[in-house]
Amino acid sequence: DAKTTQPNSMESNEEEPVHLPCNHSTISGTDYIHWYRQLPSQGPEYVIHGLTSNVNNRMASLAIAEDRKSSTLILHRATLRDAAVYYCILRDPSDYGNKLVFGAGTILRVKS
Amino acid sequence: NAGVTQTPKFQVLKTGQSMTLQCAQDMNHEYMSWYRQDPGMGLRLIHYSVGAGITDQGEVPNGYNVSRSTTEDFPLRLLSAAPSQTSVYFCASSLNLPPGLADVFRGEQFFGPGTRLTVL
């Protein structure tokens, strides 16, 4: 599986945008970029995913670099509820089994 | 829908004891899996199943057994608990879309709330 690199932690002020970076320089042409987050004392939850184009949903936006070697998860207005560990995961679509390989992720702290 | 449920929420075992962690889902998902999460680390895959009667090993399967007799349930058995198995255990489920379609059609995994296990 291709590897991802994320900062250990980031801090944001409430109501401000947050940009969470992820480097994946060894990404293959067919790997999808998935983001999950884990709120304190809970299981992970899906946030967003994409292949090449930028993606938006009600939770966040995903900006993917043109060379696909990096991506950025954007929370448009951080709230205290967004404090969590954010995982950037690459998935090989030919992989049979829906497996997710988690790294250590980025701890996002949101200040009021 | 209850989603993915796990029991118990907390468990303390002595070294050598055996126990079963329960996982159930009511979304008719074919794919189910078990992960463990040690402090400060990401999740690691223990075992997974792509449907009733089919299971396979993940990254860290030693010391654990699974079976899948129904679509809804995927129990994880610790045969002889060891302190190294102290961890938080998460069960997850998703549709088992064919390779390629899982990502195109989202194929997100739904996680349970976890079981916190301590082995003394």
JSON list of C-alpha atoms in Angstrom, two decimals:
[
{"chain": "A", "resi": 1, "resn": "ASP", "atom": "CA", "xyz": [0.00, 0.00, 0.00]},
{"chain": "A", "resi": 2, "resn": "ALA", "atom": "CA", "xyz": [1.22, 3.49, -0.80]},
{"chain": "A", "resi": 3, "resn": "LYS", "atom": "CA", "xyz": [2.09, 5.54, 2.27]},
{"chain": "A", "resi": 4, "resn": "THR", "atom": "CA", "xyz": [0.73, 8.86, 3.46]},
{"chain": "A", "resi": 5, "resn": "THR", "atom": "CA", "xyz": [2.43, 11.50, 5.60]},
{"chain": "A", "resi": 6, "resn": "GLN", "atom": "CA", "xyz": [0.45, 13.84, 7.82]},
{"chain": "A", "resi": 7, "resn": "PRO", "atom": "CA", "xyz": [1.48, 16.34, 10.50]},
{"chain": "A", "resi": 8, "resn": "ASN", "atom": "CA", "xyz": [1.16, 14.96, 14.01]},
{"chain": "A", "resi": 9, "resn": "SER", "atom": "CA", "xyz": [-1.09, 17.78, 15.20]},
{"chain": "A", "resi": 10, "resn": "MET", "atom": "CA", "xyz": [-2.67, 21.06, 14.19]},
{"chain": "A", "resi": 11, "resn": "GLU", "atom": "CA", "xyz": [-4.58, 23.75, 16.00]},
{"chain": "A", "resi": 12, "resn": "SER", "atom": "CA", "xyz": [-7.39, 25.96, 14.80]},
{"chain": "A", "resi": 13, "resn": "ASN", "atom": "CA", "xyz": [-9.68, 28.65, 16.14]},
{"chain": "A", "resi": 14, "resn": "GLU", "atom": "CA", "xyz": [-13.38, 28.03, 16.19]},
{"chain": "A", "resi": 15, "resn": "GLU", "atom": "CA", "xyz": [-15.30, 29.37, 13.17]},
{"chain": "A", "resi": 16, "resn": "GLU", "atom": "CA", "xyz": [-12.12, 29.59, 11.08]},
{"chain": "A", "resi": 17, "resn": "PRO", "atom": "CA", "xyz": [-11.22, 27.38, 8.11]},
{"chain": "A", "resi": 18, "resn": "VAL", "atom": "CA", "xyz": [-8.82, 24.49, 8.63]},
{"chain": "A", "resi": 19, "resn": "HIS", "atom": "CA", "xyz": [-6.56, 22.98, 6.00]},
{"chain": "A", "resi": 20, "resn": "LEU", "atom": "CA", "xyz": [-5.27, 19.51, 6.86]},
{"chain": "A", "resi": 21, "resn": "PRO", "atom": "CA", "xyz": [-2.45, 18.41, 4.53]},
{"chain": "A", "resi": 22, "resn": "CYS", "atom": "CA", "xyz": [-1.52, 14.92, 3.41]},
{"chain": "A", "resi": 23, "resn": "ASN", "atom": "CA", "xyz": [1.48, 13.91, 1.33]},
{"chain": "A", "resi": 24, "resn": "HIS", "atom": "CA", "xyz": [1.36, 10.75, -0.76]},
{"chain": "A", "resi": 25, "resn": "SER", "atom": "CA", "xyz": [4.25, 10.96, -3.18]},
{"chain": "A", "resi": 26, "resn": "THR", "atom": "CA", "xyz": [4.13, 7.23, -4.08]},
{"chain": "A", "resi": 27, "resn": "ILE", "atom": "CA", "xyz": [0.44, 7.22, -4.96]},
{"chain": "A", "resi": 28, "resn": "SER", "atom": "CA", "xyz": [-0.43, 5.06, -7.95]},
{"chain": "A", "resi": 29, "resn": "GLY", "atom": "CA", "xyz": [-2.57, 6.26, -10.80]},
{"chain": "A", "resi": 30, "resn": "THR", "atom": "CA", "xyz": [-5.61, 4.36, -9.58]},
{"chain": "A", "resi": 31, "resn": "ASP", "atom": "CA", "xyz": [-5.42, 4.91, -5.80]},
{"chain": "A", "resi": 32, "resn": "TYR", "atom": "CA", "xyz": [-8.33, 6.78, -4.28]},
{"chain": "A", "resi": 33, "resn": "ILE", "atom": "CA", "xyz": [-7.72, 9.24, -1.44]},
{"chain": "A", "resi": 34, "resn": "HIS", "atom": "CA", "xyz": [-10.01, 8.69, 1.52]},
{"chain": "A", "resi": 35, "resn": "TRP", "atom": "CA", "xyz": [-10.36, 10.73, 4.69]},
{"chain": "A", "resi": 36, "resn": "TYR", "atom": "CA", "xyz": [-11.80, 9.42, 7.93]},
{"chain": "A", "resi": 37, "resn": "ARG", "atom": "CA", "xyz": [-11.92, 11.10, 11.30]},
{"chain": "A", "resi": 38, "resn": "GLN", "atom": "CA", "xyz": [-12.14, 9.75, 14.83]},
{"chain": "A", "resi": 39, "resn": "LEU", "atom": "CA", "xyz": [-13.83, 11.81, 17.50]},
{"chain": "A", "resi": 40, "resn": "PRO", "atom": "CA", "xyz": [-12.71, 11.21, 21.10]},
{"chain": "A", "resi": 41, "resn": "SER", "atom": "CA", "xyz": [-13.76, 7.79, 22.43]},
{"chain": "A", "resi": 42, "resn": "GLN", "atom": "CA", "xyz": [-15.56, 6.89, 19.19]},
{"chain": "A", "resi": 43, "resn": "GLY", "atom": "CA", "xyz": [-14.93, 4.76, 16.15]},
{"chain": "A", "resi": 44, "resn": "PRO", "atom": "CA", "xyz": [-13.72, 6.38, 12.93]},
{"chain": "A", "resi": 45, "resn": "GLU", "atom": "CA", "xyz": [-16.24, 7.92, 10.56]},
{"chain": "A", "resi": 46, "resn": "TYR", "atom": "CA", "xyz": [-16.03, 8.58, 6.84]},
{"chain": "A", "resi": 47, "resn": "VAL", "atom": "CA", "xyz": [-15.46, 12.19, 5.80]},
{"chain": "A", "resi": 48, "resn": "ILE", "atom": "CA", "xyz": [-14.79, 12.34, 2.07]},
{"chain": "A", "resi": 49, "resn": "HIS", "atom": "CA", "xyz": [-12.89, 10.70, -0.77]},
{"chain": "A", "resi": 50, "resn": "GLY", "atom": "CA", "xyz": [-11.71, 11.49, -4.28]},
{"chain": "A", "resi": 51, "resn": "LEU", "atom": "CA", "xyz": [-9.52, 10.43, -7.19]},
{"chain": "A", "resi": 52, "resn": "THR", "atom": "CA", "xyz": [-8.42, 13.45, -9.21]},
{"chain": "A", "resi": 53, "resn": "SER", "atom": "CA", "xyz": [-10.95, 16.23, -9.03]},
{"chain": "A", "resi": 54, "resn": "ASN", "atom": "CA", "xyz": [-11.69, 18.34, -6.01]},
{"chain": "A", "resi": 55, "resn": "VAL", "atom": "CA", "xyz": [-14.69, 17.07, -4.06]},
{"chain": "A", "resi": 56, "resn": "ASN", "atom": "CA", "xyz": [-17.21, 18.74, -1.78]},
{"chain": "A", "resi": 57, "resn": "ASN", "atom": "CA", "xyz": [-19.78, 17.35, 0.61]},
{"chain": "A", "resi": 58, "resn": "ARG", "atom": "CA", "xyz": [-21.67, 18.62, 3.61]},
{"chain": "A", "resi": 59, "resn": "MET", "atom": "CA", "xyz": [-18.79, 17.86, 5.96]},
{"chain": "A", "resi": 60, "resn": "ALA", "atom": "CA", "xyz": [-15.73, 19.06, 4.08]},
{"chain": "A", "resi": 61, "resn": "SER", "atom": "CA", "xyz": [-13.91, 19.69, 0.82]},
{"chain": "A", "resi": 62, "resn": "LEU", "atom": "CA", "xyz": [-11.04, 17.70, -0.61]},
{"chain": "A", "resi": 63, "resn": "ALA", "atom": "CA", "xyz": [-8.47, 19.50, -2.74]},
{"chain": "A", "resi": 64, "resn": "ILE", "atom": "CA", "xyz": [-6.20, 17.19, -4.74]},
{"chain": "A", "resi": 65, "resn": "ALA", "atom": "CA", "xyz": [-2.97, 18.45, -6.28]},
{"chain": "A", "resi": 66, "resn": "GLU", "atom": "CA", "xyz": [-2.68, 18.19, -10.02]},
{"chain": "A", "resi": 67, "resn": "ASP", "atom": "CA", "xyz": [0.16, 15.62, -9.74]},
{"chain": "A", "resi": 68, "resn": "ARG", "atom": "CA", "xyz": [-1.84, 13.80, -7.00]},
{"chain": "A", "resi": 69, "resn": "LYS", "atom": "CA", "xyz": [1.20, 13.65, -4.74]},
{"chain": "A", "resi": 70, "resn": "SER", "atom": "CA", "xyz": [-0.61, 15.61, -2.06]},
{"chain": "A", "resi": 71, "resn": "SER", "atom": "CA", "xyz": [-4.10, 16.53, -0.95]},
{"chain": "A", "resi": 72, "resn": "THR", "atom": "CA", "xyz": [-5.75, 18.82, 1.56]},
{"chain": "A", "resi": 73, "resn": "LEU", "atom": "CA", "xyz": [-8.86, 18.29, 3.61]},
{"chain": "A", "resi": 74, "resn": "ILE", "atom": "CA", "xyz": [-10.65, 21.58, 4.15]},
{"chain": "A", "resi": 75, "resn": "LEU", "atom": "CA", "xyz": [-13.07, 22.22, 6.99]},
{"chain": "A", "resi": 76, "resn": "HIS", "atom": "CA", "xyz": [-14.68, 25.51, 6.06]},
{"chain": "A", "resi": 77, "resn": "ARG", "atom": "CA", "xyz": [-15.66, 26.62, 9.57]},
{"chain": "A", "resi": 78, "resn": "ALA", "atom": "CA", "xyz": [-14.19, 24.59, 12.36]},
{"chain": "A", "resi": 79, "resn": "THR", "atom": "CA", "xyz": [-16.37, 23.91, 15.37]},
{"chain": "A", "resi": 80, "resn": "LEU", "atom": "CA", "xyz": [-15.46, 22.36, 18.70]},
{"chain": "A", "resi": 81, "resn": "ARG", "atom": "CA", "xyz": [-17.13, 19.18, 17.47]},
{"chain": "A", "resi": 82, "resn": "ASP", "atom": "CA", "xyz": [-14.51, 18.92, 14.70]},
{"chain": "A", "resi": 83, "resn": "ALA", "atom": "CA", "xyz": [-11.75, 18.25, 17.23]},
{"chain": "A", "resi": 84, "resn": "ALA", "atom": "CA", "xyz": [-10.65, 14.75, 16.26]},
{"chain": "A", "resi": 85, "resn": "VAL", "atom": "CA", "xyz": [-7.90, 12.66, 14.70]},
{"chain": "A", "resi": 86, "resn": "TYR", "atom": "CA", "xyz": [-8.03, 12.91, 10.91]},
{"chain": "A", "resi": 87, "resn": "TYR", "atom": "CA", "xyz": [-6.72, 10.04, 8.81]},
{"chain": "A", "resi": 88, "resn": "CYS", "atom": "CA", "xyz": [-5.69, 10.29, 5.18]},
{"chain": "A", "resi": 89, "resn": "ILE", "atom": "CA", "xyz": [-5.83, 6.83, 3.57]},
{"chain": "A", "resi": 90, "resn": "LEU", "atom": "CA", "xyz": [-5.01, 5.60, 0.08]},
{"chain": "A", "resi": 91, "resn": "ARG", "atom": "CA", "xyz": [-7.11, 2.78, -1.30]},
{"chain": "A", "resi": 92, "resn": "ASP", "atom": "CA", "xyz": [-6.20, 0.59, -4.21]},
{"chain": "A", "resi": 93, "resn": "PRO", "atom": "CA", "xyz": [-9.50, 0.01, -6.02]},
{"chain": "A", "resi": 94, "resn": "SER", "atom": "CA", "xyz": [-8.30, -3.38, -7.21]},
{"chain": "A", "resi": 95, "resn": "ASP", "atom": "CA", "xyz": [-7.92, -4.54, -3.62]},
{"chain": "A", "resi": 96, "resn": "TYR", "atom": "CA", "xyz": [-10.58, -7.07, -2.79]},
{"chain": "A", "resi": 97, "resn": "GLY", "atom": "CA", "xyz": [-11.83, -6.68, 0.73]},
{"chain": "A", "resi": 98, "resn": "ASN", "atom": "CA", "xyz": [-12.46, -2.99, 1.41]},
{"chain": "A", "resi": 99, "resn": "LYS", "atom": "CA", "xyz": [-9.43, -2.87, 3.67]},
{"chain": "A", "resi": 100, "resn": "LEU", "atom": "CA", "xyz": [-8.36, 0.44, 5.16]},
{"chain": "A", "resi": 101, "resn": "VAL", "atom": "CA", "xyz": [-4.77, 0.98, 6.30]},
{"chain": "A", "resi": 102, "resn": "PHE", "atom": "CA", "xyz": [-4.65, 3.65, 8.99]},
{"chain": "A", "resi": 103, "resn": "GLY", "atom": "CA", "xyz": [-1.58, 5.72, 9.86]},
{"chain": "A", "resi": 104, "resn": "ALA", "atom": "CA", "xyz": [-1.24, 7.81, 13.01]},
{"chain": "A", "resi": 105, "resn": "GLY", "atom": "CA", "xyz": [-3.28, 10.68, 11.54]},
{"chain": "A", "resi": 106, "resn": "THR", "atom": "CA", "xyz": [-3.38, 14.36, 12.49]},
{"chain": "A", "resi": 107, "resn": "ILE", "atom": "CA", "xyz": [-4.77, 15.45, 15.85]},
{"chain": "A", "resi": 108, "resn": "LEU", "atom": "CA", "xyz": [-6.85, 18.56, 15.27]},
{"chain": "A", "resi": 109, "resn": "ARG", "atom": "CA", "xyz": [-7.42, 20.80, 18.27]},
{"chain": "A", "resi": 110, "resn": "VAL", "atom": "CA", "xyz": [-10.05, 23.54, 18.01]},
{"chain": "A", "resi": 111, "resn": "LYS", "atom": "CA", "xyz": [-9.88, 26.52, 20.36]},
{"chain": "A", "resi": 112, "resn": "SER", "atom": "CA", "xyz": [-12.95, 28.50, 21.35]},
{"chain": "B", "resi": 1, "resn": "ASN", "atom": "CA", "xyz": [-31.10, 1.41, 12.02]},
{"chain": "B", "resi": 2, "resn": "ALA", "atom": "CA", "xyz": [-28.81, 0.75, 14.97]},
{"chain": "B", "resi": 3, "resn": "GLY", "atom": "CA", "xyz": [-25.81, 0.62, 12.62]},
{"chain": "B", "resi": 4, "resn": "VAL", "atom": "CA", "xyz": [-22.83, -1.30, 14.01]},
{"chain": "B", "resi": 5, "resn": "THR", "atom": "CA", "xyz": [-23.14, -2.37, 17.63]},
{"chain": "B", "resi": 6, "resn": "GLN", "atom": "CA", "xyz": [-20.44, -3.86, 19.84]},
{"chain": "B", "resi": 7, "resn": "THR", "atom": "CA", "xyz": [-20.62, -5.54, 23.23]},
{"chain": "B", "resi": 8, "resn": "PRO", "atom": "CA", "xyz": [-19.29, -5.25, 25.82]},
{"chain": "B", "resi": 9, "resn": "LYS", "atom": "CA", "xyz": [-18.13, -1.62, 26.01]},
{"chain": "B", "resi": 10, "resn": "PHE", "atom": "CA", "xyz": [-15.48, -2.45, 28.61]},
{"chain": "B", "resi": 11, "resn": "GLN", "atom": "CA", "xyz": [-13.87, -5.71, 29.71]},
{"chain": "B", "resi": 12, "resn": "VAL", "atom": "CA", "xyz": [-11.08, -6.69, 32.09]},
{"chain": "B", "resi": 13, "resn": "LEU", "atom": "CA", "xyz": [-9.52, -10.13, 31.71]},
{"chain": "B", "resi": 14, "resn": "LYS", "atom": "CA", "xyz": [-6.79, -12.02, 33.45]},
{"chain": "B", "resi": 15, "resn": "THR", "atom": "CA", "xyz": [-3.93, -13.47, 31.43]},
{"chain": "B", "resi": 16, "resn": "GLY", "atom": "CA", "xyz": [-4.96, -16.80, 29.93]},
{"chain": "B", "resi": 17, "resn": "GLN", "atom": "CA", "xyz": [-8.70, -16.20, 30.01]},
{"chain": "B", "resi": 18, "resn": "SER", "atom": "CA", "xyz": [-10.74, -16.43, 26.84]},
{"chain": "B", "resi": 19, "resn": "MET", "atom": "CA", "xyz": [-13.61, -14.28, 25.72]},
{"chain": "B", "resi": 20, "resn": "THR", "atom": "CA", "xyz": [-15.66, -13.24, 22.70]},
{"chain": "B", "resi": 21, "resn": "LEU", "atom": "CA", "xyz": [-16.21, -9.68, 21.56]},
{"chain": "B", "resi": 22, "resn": "GLN", "atom": "CA", "xyz": [-19.54, -9.33, 19.83]},
{"chain": "B", "resi": 23, "resn": "CYS", "atom": "CA", "xyz": [-20.23, -7.26, 16.72]},
{"chain": "B", "resi": 24, "resn": "ALA", "atom": "CA", "xyz": [-23.54, -6.94, 14.88]},
{"chain": "B", "resi": 25, "resn": "GLN", "atom": "CA", "xyz": [-24.83, -4.76, 12.06]},
{"chain": "B", "resi": 26, "resn": "ASP", "atom": "CA", "xyz": [-28.32, -4.27, 10.67]},
{"chain": "B", "resi": 27, "resn": "MET", "atom": "CA", "xyz": [-27.42, -2.72, 7.32]},
{"chain": "B", "resi": 28, "resn": "ASN", "atom": "CA", "xyz": [-27.15, -6.02, 5.42]},
{"chain": "B", "resi": 29, "resn": "HIS", "atom": "CA", "xyz": [-23.47, -5.38, 4.77]},
{"chain": "B", "resi": 30, "resn": "GLU", "atom": "CA", "xyz": [-21.46, -8.26, 3.37]},
{"chain": "B", "resi": 31, "resn": "TYR", "atom": "CA", "xyz": [-18.08, -6.91, 4.46]},
{"chain": "B", "resi": 32, "resn": "MET", "atom": "CA", "xyz": [-17.18, -6.86, 8.15]},
{"chain": "B", "resi": 33, "resn": "SER", "atom": "CA", "xyz": [-13.84, -6.42, 9.86]},
{"chain": "B", "resi": 34, "resn": "TRP", "atom": "CA", "xyz": [-12.11, -6.11, 13.20]},
{"chain": "B", "resi": 35, "resn": "TYR", "atom": "CA", "xyz": [-9.42, -3.56, 14.05]},
{"chain": "B", "resi": 36, "resn": "ARG", "atom": "CA", "xyz": [-7.44, -2.89, 17.18]},
{"chain": "B", "resi": 37, "resn": "GLN", "atom": "CA", "xyz": [-6.15, 0.50, 18.25]},
{"chain": "B", "resi": 38, "resn": "ASP", "atom": "CA", "xyz": [-3.30, 0.87, 20.71]},
{"chain": "B", "resi": 39, "resn": "PRO", "atom": "CA", "xyz": [-2.72, 4.20, 22.51]},
{"chain": "B", "resi": 40, "resn": "GLY", "atom": "CA", "xyz": [-1.61, 6.99, 20.20]},
{"chain": "B", "resi": 41, "resn": "MET", "atom": "CA", "xyz": [-1.68, 4.79, 17.13]},
{"chain": "B", "resi": 42, "resn": "GLY", "atom": "CA", "xyz": [-3.88, 4.22, 14.15]},
{"chain": "B", "resi": 43, "resn": "LEU", "atom": "CA", "xyz": [-6.10, 1.19, 13.70]},
{"chain": "B", "resi": 44, "resn": "ARG", "atom": "CA", "xyz": [-4.67, -2.15, 12.59]},
{"chain": "B", "resi": 45, "resn": "LEU", "atom": "CA", "xyz": [-6.70, -4.79, 10.82]},
{"chain": "B", "resi": 46, "resn": "ILE", "atom": "CA", "xyz": [-7.06, -8.13, 12.65]},
{"chain": "B", "resi": 47, "resn": "HIS", "atom": "CA", "xyz": [-9.49, -10.18, 10.54]},
{"chain": "B", "resi": 48, "resn": "TYR", "atom": "CA", "xyz": [-12.10, -9.50, 7.93]},
{"chain": "B", "resi": 49, "resn": "SER", "atom": "CA", "xyz": [-14.97, -11.24, 6.17]},
{"chain": "B", "resi": 50, "resn": "VAL", "atom": "CA", "xyz": [-16.49, -10.63, 2.76]},
{"chain": "B", "resi": 51, "resn": "GLY", "atom": "CA", "xyz": [-19.62, -12.65, 3.50]},
{"chain": "B", "resi": 52, "resn": "ALA", "atom": "CA", "xyz": [-21.11, -15.44, 5.57]},
{"chain": "B", "resi": 53, "resn": "GLY", "atom": "CA", "xyz": [-18.76, -18.39, 5.74]},
{"chain": "B", "resi": 54, "resn": "ILE", "atom": "CA", "xyz": [-15.75, -16.45, 4.42]},
{"chain": "B", "resi": 55, "resn": "THR", "atom": "CA", "xyz": [-13.04, -14.95, 6.62]},
{"chain": "B", "resi": 56, "resn": "ASP", "atom": "CA", "xyz": [-9.44, -13.91, 6.10]},
{"chain": "B", "resi": 57, "resn": "GLN", "atom": "CA", "xyz": [-6.52, -12.58, 8.10]},
{"chain": "B", "resi": 58, "resn": "GLY", "atom": "CA", "xyz": [-5.50, -8.99, 8.32]},
{"chain": "B", "resi": 59, "resn": "GLU", "atom": "CA", "xyz": [-2.27, -7.40, 9.52]},
{"chain": "B", "resi": 60, "resn": "VAL", "atom": "CA", "xyz": [-2.27, -8.67, 13.14]},
{"chain": "B", "resi": 61, "resn": "PRO", "atom": "CA", "xyz": [-4.31, -11.93, 13.34]},
{"chain": "B", "resi": 62, "resn": "ASN", "atom": "CA", "xyz": [-2.27, -13.90, 15.89]},
{"chain": "B", "resi": 63, "resn": "GLY", "atom": "CA", "xyz": [-4.16, -14.73, 19.08]},
{"chain": "B", "resi": 64, "resn": "TYR", "atom": "CA", "xyz": [-7.58, -14.06, 17.56]},
{"chain": "B", "resi": 65, "resn": "ASN", "atom": "CA", "xyz": [-10.19, -16.23, 15.87]},
{"chain": "B", "resi": 66, "resn": "VAL", "atom": "CA", "xyz": [-13.26, -15.21, 13.90]},
{"chain": "B", "resi": 67, "resn": "SER", "atom": "CA", "xyz": [-16.20, -16.90, 12.24]},
{"chain": "B", "resi": 68, "resn": "ARG", "atom": "CA", "xyz": [-19.07, -15.57, 10.15]},
{"chain": "B", "resi": 69, "resn": "SER", "atom": "CA", "xyz": [-22.15, -17.76, 10.31]},
{"chain": "B", "resi": 70, "resn": "THR", "atom": "CA", "xyz": [-24.63, -14.97, 9.50]},
{"chain": "B", "resi": 71, "resn": "THR", "atom": "CA", "xyz": [-24.50, -11.72, 7.57]},
{"chain": "B", "resi": 72, "resn": "GLU", "atom": "CA", "xyz": [-25.34, -9.75, 10.70]},
{"chain": "B", "resi": 73, "resn": "ASP", "atom": "CA", "xyz": [-22.79, -11.04, 13.21]},
{"chain": "B", "resi": 74, "resn": "PHE", "atom": "CA", "xyz": [-18.99, -11.19, 13.26]},
{"chain": "B", "resi": 75, "resn": "PRO", "atom": "CA", "xyz": [-17.65, -12.21, 16.70]},
{"chain": "B", "resi": 76, "resn": "LEU", "atom": "CA", "xyz": [-13.97, -11.95, 17.61]},
{"chain": "B", "resi": 77, "resn": "ARG", "atom": "CA", "xyz": [-12.57, -14.59, 19.96]},
{"chain": "B", "resi": 78, "resn": "LEU", "atom": "CA", "xyz": [-9.52, -14.19, 22.14]},
{"chain": "B", "resi": 79, "resn": "LEU", "atom": "CA", "xyz": [-8.30, -17.70, 22.79]},
{"chain": "B", "resi": 80, "resn": "SER", "atom": "CA", "xyz": [-5.88, -17.05, 25.66]},
{"chain": "B", "resi": 81, "resn": "ALA", "atom": "CA", "xyz": [-5.68, -13.38, 26.56]},
{"chain": "B", "resi": 82, "resn": "ALA", "atom": "CA", "xyz": [-2.26, -11.75, 26.95]},
{"chain": "B", "resi": 83, "resn": "PRO", "atom": "CA", "xyz": [-1.35, -8.27, 28.26]},
{"chain": "B", "resi": 84, "resn": "SER", "atom": "CA", "xyz": [-0.23, -7.38, 24.71]},
{"chain": "B", "resi": 85, "resn": "GLN", "atom": "CA", "xyz": [-3.87, -7.64, 23.65]},
{"chain": "B", "resi": 86, "resn": "THR", "atom": "CA", "xyz": [-4.85, -4.72, 25.87]},
{"chain": "B", "resi": 87, "resn": "SER", "atom": "CA", "xyz": [-6.35, -2.35, 23.33]},
{"chain": "B", "resi": 88, "resn": "VAL", "atom": "CA", "xyz": [-9.52, -0.80, 21.99]},
{"chain": "B", "resi": 89, "resn": "TYR", "atom": "CA", "xyz": [-11.25, -3.03, 19.46]},
{"chain": "B", "resi": 90, "resn": "PHE", "atom": "CA", "xyz": [-13.40, -1.67, 16.65]},
{"chain": "B", "resi": 91, "resn": "CYS", "atom": "CA", "xyz": [-15.70, -3.56, 14.37]},
{"chain": "B", "resi": 92, "resn": "ALA", "atom": "CA", "xyz": [-16.62, -2.13, 10.96]},
{"chain": "B", "resi": 93, "resn": "SER", "atom": "CA", "xyz": [-18.95, -3.04, 8.13]},
{"chain": "B", "resi": 94, "resn": "SER", "atom": "CA", "xyz": [-19.59, -1.94, 4.57]},
{"chain": "B", "resi": 95, "resn": "LEU", "atom": "CA", "xyz": [-21.05, -3.06, 1.30]},
{"chain": "B", "resi": 96, "resn": "ASN", "atom": "CA", "xyz": [-18.73, -5.46, -0.46]},
{"chain": "B", "resi": 97, "resn": "LEU", "atom": "CA", "xyz": [-18.66, -3.86, -3.84]},
{"chain": "B", "resi": 98, "resn": "PRO", "atom": "CA", "xyz": [-16.45, -5.43, -6.51]},
{"chain": "B", "resi": 99, "resn": "PRO", "atom": "CA", "xyz": [-12.90, -4.14, -6.80]},
{"chain": "B", "resi": 100, "resn": "GLY", "atom": "CA", "xyz": [-13.02, -0.77, -8.46]},
{"chain": "B", "resi": 101, "resn": "LEU", "atom": "CA", "xyz": [-16.63, -0.04, -7.66]},
{"chain": "B", "resi": 102, "resn": "ALA", "atom": "CA", "xyz": [-16.07, 0.25, -3.92]},
{"chain": "B", "resi": 103, "resn": "ASP", "atom": "CA", "xyz": [-14.26, 3.52, -4.38]},
{"chain": "B", "resi": 104, "resn": "VAL", "atom": "CA", "xyz": [-16.32, 4.85, -7.26]},
{"chain": "B", "resi": 105, "resn": "PHE", "atom": "CA", "xyz": [-19.53, 4.38, -5.30]},
{"chain": "B", "resi": 106, "resn": "ARG", "atom": "CA", "xyz": [-18.06, 5.51, -2.01]},
{"chain": "B", "resi": 107, "resn": "GLY", "atom": "CA", "xyz": [-18.16, 2.17, -0.22]},
{"chain": "B", "resi": 108, "resn": "GLU", "atom": "CA", "xyz": [-17.56, 3.83, 3.11]},
{"chain": "B", "resi": 109, "resn": "GLN", "atom": "CA", "xyz": [-17.02, 1.72, 6.17]},
{"chain": "B", "resi": 110, "resn": "PHE", "atom": "CA", "xyz": [-19.19, 2.16, 9.24]},
{"chain": "B", "resi": 111, "resn": "PHE", "atom": "CA", "xyz": [-17.49, 1.65, 12.58]},
{"chain": "B", "resi": 112, "resn": "GLY", "atom": "CA", "xyz": [-18.90, 0.55, 15.91]},
{"chain": "B", "resi": 113, "resn": "PRO", "atom": "CA", "xyz": [-18.26, 2.43, 19.18]},
{"chain": "B", "resi": 114, "resn": "GLY", "atom": "CA", "xyz": [-15.47, 0.09, 20.28]},
{"chain": "B", "resi": 115, "resn": "THR", "atom": "CA", "xyz": [-14.71, -2.30, 23.12]},
{"chain": "B", "resi": 116, "resn": "ARG", "atom": "CA", "xyz": [-12.00, -1.27, 25.57]},
{"chain": "B", "resi": 117, "resn": "LEU", "atom": "CA", "xyz": [-10.18, -4.41, 26.71]},
{"chain": "B", "resi": 118, "resn": "THR", "atom": "CA", "xyz": [-7.65, -4.61, 29.52]},
{"chain": "B", "resi": 119, "resn": "VAL", "atom": "CA", "xyz": [-5.69, -7.81, 30.13]},
{"chain": "B", "resi": 120, "resn": "LEU", "atom": "CA", "xyz": [-3.97, -8.02, 33.50]}
]
